CSV table of C-alpha atoms and ligand atoms in Angstrom, one decimal:
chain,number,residue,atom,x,y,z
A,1,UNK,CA,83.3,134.2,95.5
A,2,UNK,CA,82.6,132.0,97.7
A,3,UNK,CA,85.2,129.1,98.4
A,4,UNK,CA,83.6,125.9,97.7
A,5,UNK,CA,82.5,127.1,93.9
A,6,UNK,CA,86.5,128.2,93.1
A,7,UNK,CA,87.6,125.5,90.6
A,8,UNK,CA,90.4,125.5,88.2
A,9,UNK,CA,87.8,126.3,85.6
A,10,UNK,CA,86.8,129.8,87.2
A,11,UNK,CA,90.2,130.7,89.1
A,12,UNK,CA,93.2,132.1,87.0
A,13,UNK,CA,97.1,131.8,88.5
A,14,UNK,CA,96.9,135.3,89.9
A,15,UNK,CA,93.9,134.6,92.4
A,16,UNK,CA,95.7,132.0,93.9
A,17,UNK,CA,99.0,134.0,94.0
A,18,UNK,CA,97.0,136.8,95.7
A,19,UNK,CA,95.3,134.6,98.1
A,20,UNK,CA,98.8,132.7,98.6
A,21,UNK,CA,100.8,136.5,99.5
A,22,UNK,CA,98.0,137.5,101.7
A,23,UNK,CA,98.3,134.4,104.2
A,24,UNK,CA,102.3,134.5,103.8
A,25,UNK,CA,102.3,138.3,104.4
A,26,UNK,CA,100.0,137.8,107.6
A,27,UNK,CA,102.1,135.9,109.1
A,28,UNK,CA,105.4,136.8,108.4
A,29,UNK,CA,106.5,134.6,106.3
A,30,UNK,CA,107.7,136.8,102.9
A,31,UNK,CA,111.1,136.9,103.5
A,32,UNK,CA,112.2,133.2,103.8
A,33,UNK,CA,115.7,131.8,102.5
A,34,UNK,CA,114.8,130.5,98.5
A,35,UNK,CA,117.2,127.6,99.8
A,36,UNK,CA,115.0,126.5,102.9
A,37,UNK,CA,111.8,127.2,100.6
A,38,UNK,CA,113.5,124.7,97.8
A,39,UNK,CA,113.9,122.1,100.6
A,40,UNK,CA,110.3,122.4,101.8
A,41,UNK,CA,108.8,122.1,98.3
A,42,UNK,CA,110.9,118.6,98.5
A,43,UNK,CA,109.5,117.3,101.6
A,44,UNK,CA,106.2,118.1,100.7
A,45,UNK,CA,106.4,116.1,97.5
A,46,UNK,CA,107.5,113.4,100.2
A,47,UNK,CA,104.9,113.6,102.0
A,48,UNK,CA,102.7,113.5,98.5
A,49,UNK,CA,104.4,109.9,97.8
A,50,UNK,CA,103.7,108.6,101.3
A,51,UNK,CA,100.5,107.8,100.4
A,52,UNK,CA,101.9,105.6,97.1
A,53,UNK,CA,104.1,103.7,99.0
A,54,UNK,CA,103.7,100.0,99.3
A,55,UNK,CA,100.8,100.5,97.1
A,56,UNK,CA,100.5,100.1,93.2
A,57,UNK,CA,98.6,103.4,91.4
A,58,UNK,CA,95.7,101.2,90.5
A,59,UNK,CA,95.5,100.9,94.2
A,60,UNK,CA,95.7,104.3,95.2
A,61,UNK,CA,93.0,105.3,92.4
A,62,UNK,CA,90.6,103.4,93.6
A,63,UNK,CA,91.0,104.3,97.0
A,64,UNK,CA,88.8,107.1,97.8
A,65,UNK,CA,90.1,108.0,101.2
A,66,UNK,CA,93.2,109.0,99.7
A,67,UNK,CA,92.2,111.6,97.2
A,68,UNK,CA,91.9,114.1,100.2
A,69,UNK,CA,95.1,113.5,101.3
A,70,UNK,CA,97.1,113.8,98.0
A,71,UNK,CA,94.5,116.6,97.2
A,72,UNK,CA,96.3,118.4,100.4
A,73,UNK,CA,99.6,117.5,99.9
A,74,UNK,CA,99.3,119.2,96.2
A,75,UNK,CA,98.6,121.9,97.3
A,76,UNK,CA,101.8,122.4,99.9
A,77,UNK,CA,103.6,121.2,96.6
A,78,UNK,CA,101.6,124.1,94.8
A,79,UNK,CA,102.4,126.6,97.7
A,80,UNK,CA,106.1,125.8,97.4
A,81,UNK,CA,106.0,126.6,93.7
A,82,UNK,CA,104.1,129.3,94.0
A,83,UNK,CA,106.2,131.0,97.0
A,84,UNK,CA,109.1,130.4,95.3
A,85,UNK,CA,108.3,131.8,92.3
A,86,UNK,CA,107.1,135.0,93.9
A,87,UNK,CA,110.3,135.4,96.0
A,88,UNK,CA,112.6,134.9,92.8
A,89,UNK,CA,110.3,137.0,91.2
A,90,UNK,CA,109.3,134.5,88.0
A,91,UNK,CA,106.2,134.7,86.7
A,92,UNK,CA,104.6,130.7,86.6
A,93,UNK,CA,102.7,130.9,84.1
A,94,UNK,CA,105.4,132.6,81.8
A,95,UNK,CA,107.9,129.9,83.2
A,96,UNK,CA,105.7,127.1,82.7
A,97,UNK,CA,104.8,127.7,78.9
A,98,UNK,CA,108.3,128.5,78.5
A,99,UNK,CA,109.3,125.0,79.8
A,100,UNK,CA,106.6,123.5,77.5
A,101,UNK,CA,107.8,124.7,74.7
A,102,UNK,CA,111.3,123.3,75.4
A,103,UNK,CA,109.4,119.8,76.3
A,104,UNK,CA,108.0,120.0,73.4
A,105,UNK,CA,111.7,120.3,71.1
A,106,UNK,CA,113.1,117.5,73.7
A,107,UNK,CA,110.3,115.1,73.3
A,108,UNK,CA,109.2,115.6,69.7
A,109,UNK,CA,106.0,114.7,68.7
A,110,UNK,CA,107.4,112.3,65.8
A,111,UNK,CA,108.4,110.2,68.2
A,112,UNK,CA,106.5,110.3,71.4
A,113,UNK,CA,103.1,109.9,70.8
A,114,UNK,CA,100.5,106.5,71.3
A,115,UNK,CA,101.2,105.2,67.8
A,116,UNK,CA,105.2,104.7,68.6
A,117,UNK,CA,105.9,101.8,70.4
A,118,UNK,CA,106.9,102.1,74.4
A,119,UNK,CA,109.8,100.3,74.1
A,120,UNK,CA,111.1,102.9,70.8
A,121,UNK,CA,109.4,105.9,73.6
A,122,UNK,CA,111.8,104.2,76.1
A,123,UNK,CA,115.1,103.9,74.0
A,124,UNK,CA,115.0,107.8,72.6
A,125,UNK,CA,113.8,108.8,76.3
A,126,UNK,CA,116.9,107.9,78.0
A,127,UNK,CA,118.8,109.0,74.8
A,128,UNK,CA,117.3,112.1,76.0
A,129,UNK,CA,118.2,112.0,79.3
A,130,UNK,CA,122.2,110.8,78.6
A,131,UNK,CA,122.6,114.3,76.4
A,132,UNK,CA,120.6,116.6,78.8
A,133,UNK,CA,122.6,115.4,81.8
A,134,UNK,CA,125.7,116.2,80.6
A,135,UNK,CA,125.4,120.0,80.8
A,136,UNK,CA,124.5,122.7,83.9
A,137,UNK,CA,123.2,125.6,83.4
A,138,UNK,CA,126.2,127.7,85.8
A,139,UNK,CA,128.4,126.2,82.6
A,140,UNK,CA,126.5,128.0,79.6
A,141,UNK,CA,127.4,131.8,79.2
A,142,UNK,CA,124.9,134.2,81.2
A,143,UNK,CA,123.8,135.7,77.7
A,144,UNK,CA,121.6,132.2,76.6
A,145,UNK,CA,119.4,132.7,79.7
A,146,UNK,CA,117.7,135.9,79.1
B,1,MG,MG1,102.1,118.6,103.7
């Protein structure tokens, strides 16, 4: 298929892992430490908030010029995820509906949805966040992971 008519609409996860093993393979690049890979998904999310910075995101929606540029800088964040994955060998799409589902027990709908006030939203969020911080996964017993 030609390039310019591959949308998100027409492409499933494996075409893009395919495409994304095929340039790292040609160059070399399939054996890199998970650690460095990890720091370079990091920095490219950097670079991704360079263009917010200094700028409200009414700005940065409005201007056009910038779209390109964050457009890019996804897609190193989406290589990153992607490469990673592969080289840990998780499957994203498994992981990601996994993670949704667990989103979906931390954030119940009961309470976060447009007919609960922010400031309620705001008061169990960081409720939330004061529980789930207190616990690493290296802590739990190997057996809960699987
Ligand atoms: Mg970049």
């Amino acid at each position: 298929m030609d390039d310019n008519l591959i949308t998100d609409q027409n492409t499933k996860i494996a075409d893009l892992l395919e495409r994304m093993k095929q340039f790292r393979d040609n160059r070399g690049w399939d054996h890199q430490d998970p650690k460095d890979m990890a720091i370079s998904l990091v920095l490219e999310a950097a670079e991704l908030l360079e263009y917010f910075q200094w700028k409200s995101g009414e700005e940065v929606e409005e201007e056009a010029r910038l779209k390109g540029a964050i457009a890019d800088e996804l897609s190193d964040v989406f290589w990153w995820v992607m490469t990673i994955a592969d080289r840990l060998n998780l499957d994203v799409s498994q992981a990601f509906i996994r993670k949704m589902a667990k989103n979906a027990k931390k954030y119940p709908l009961e309470v976060f949805n447009p007919s609960v006030s922010q400031d309620i939203q705001n008061k169990e969020y960081y409720k939330i966040k004061a529980a789930t911080r207190g616990g690493h996964p290296l802590a739990e017993k190997e057996d809960q992971h699987s």
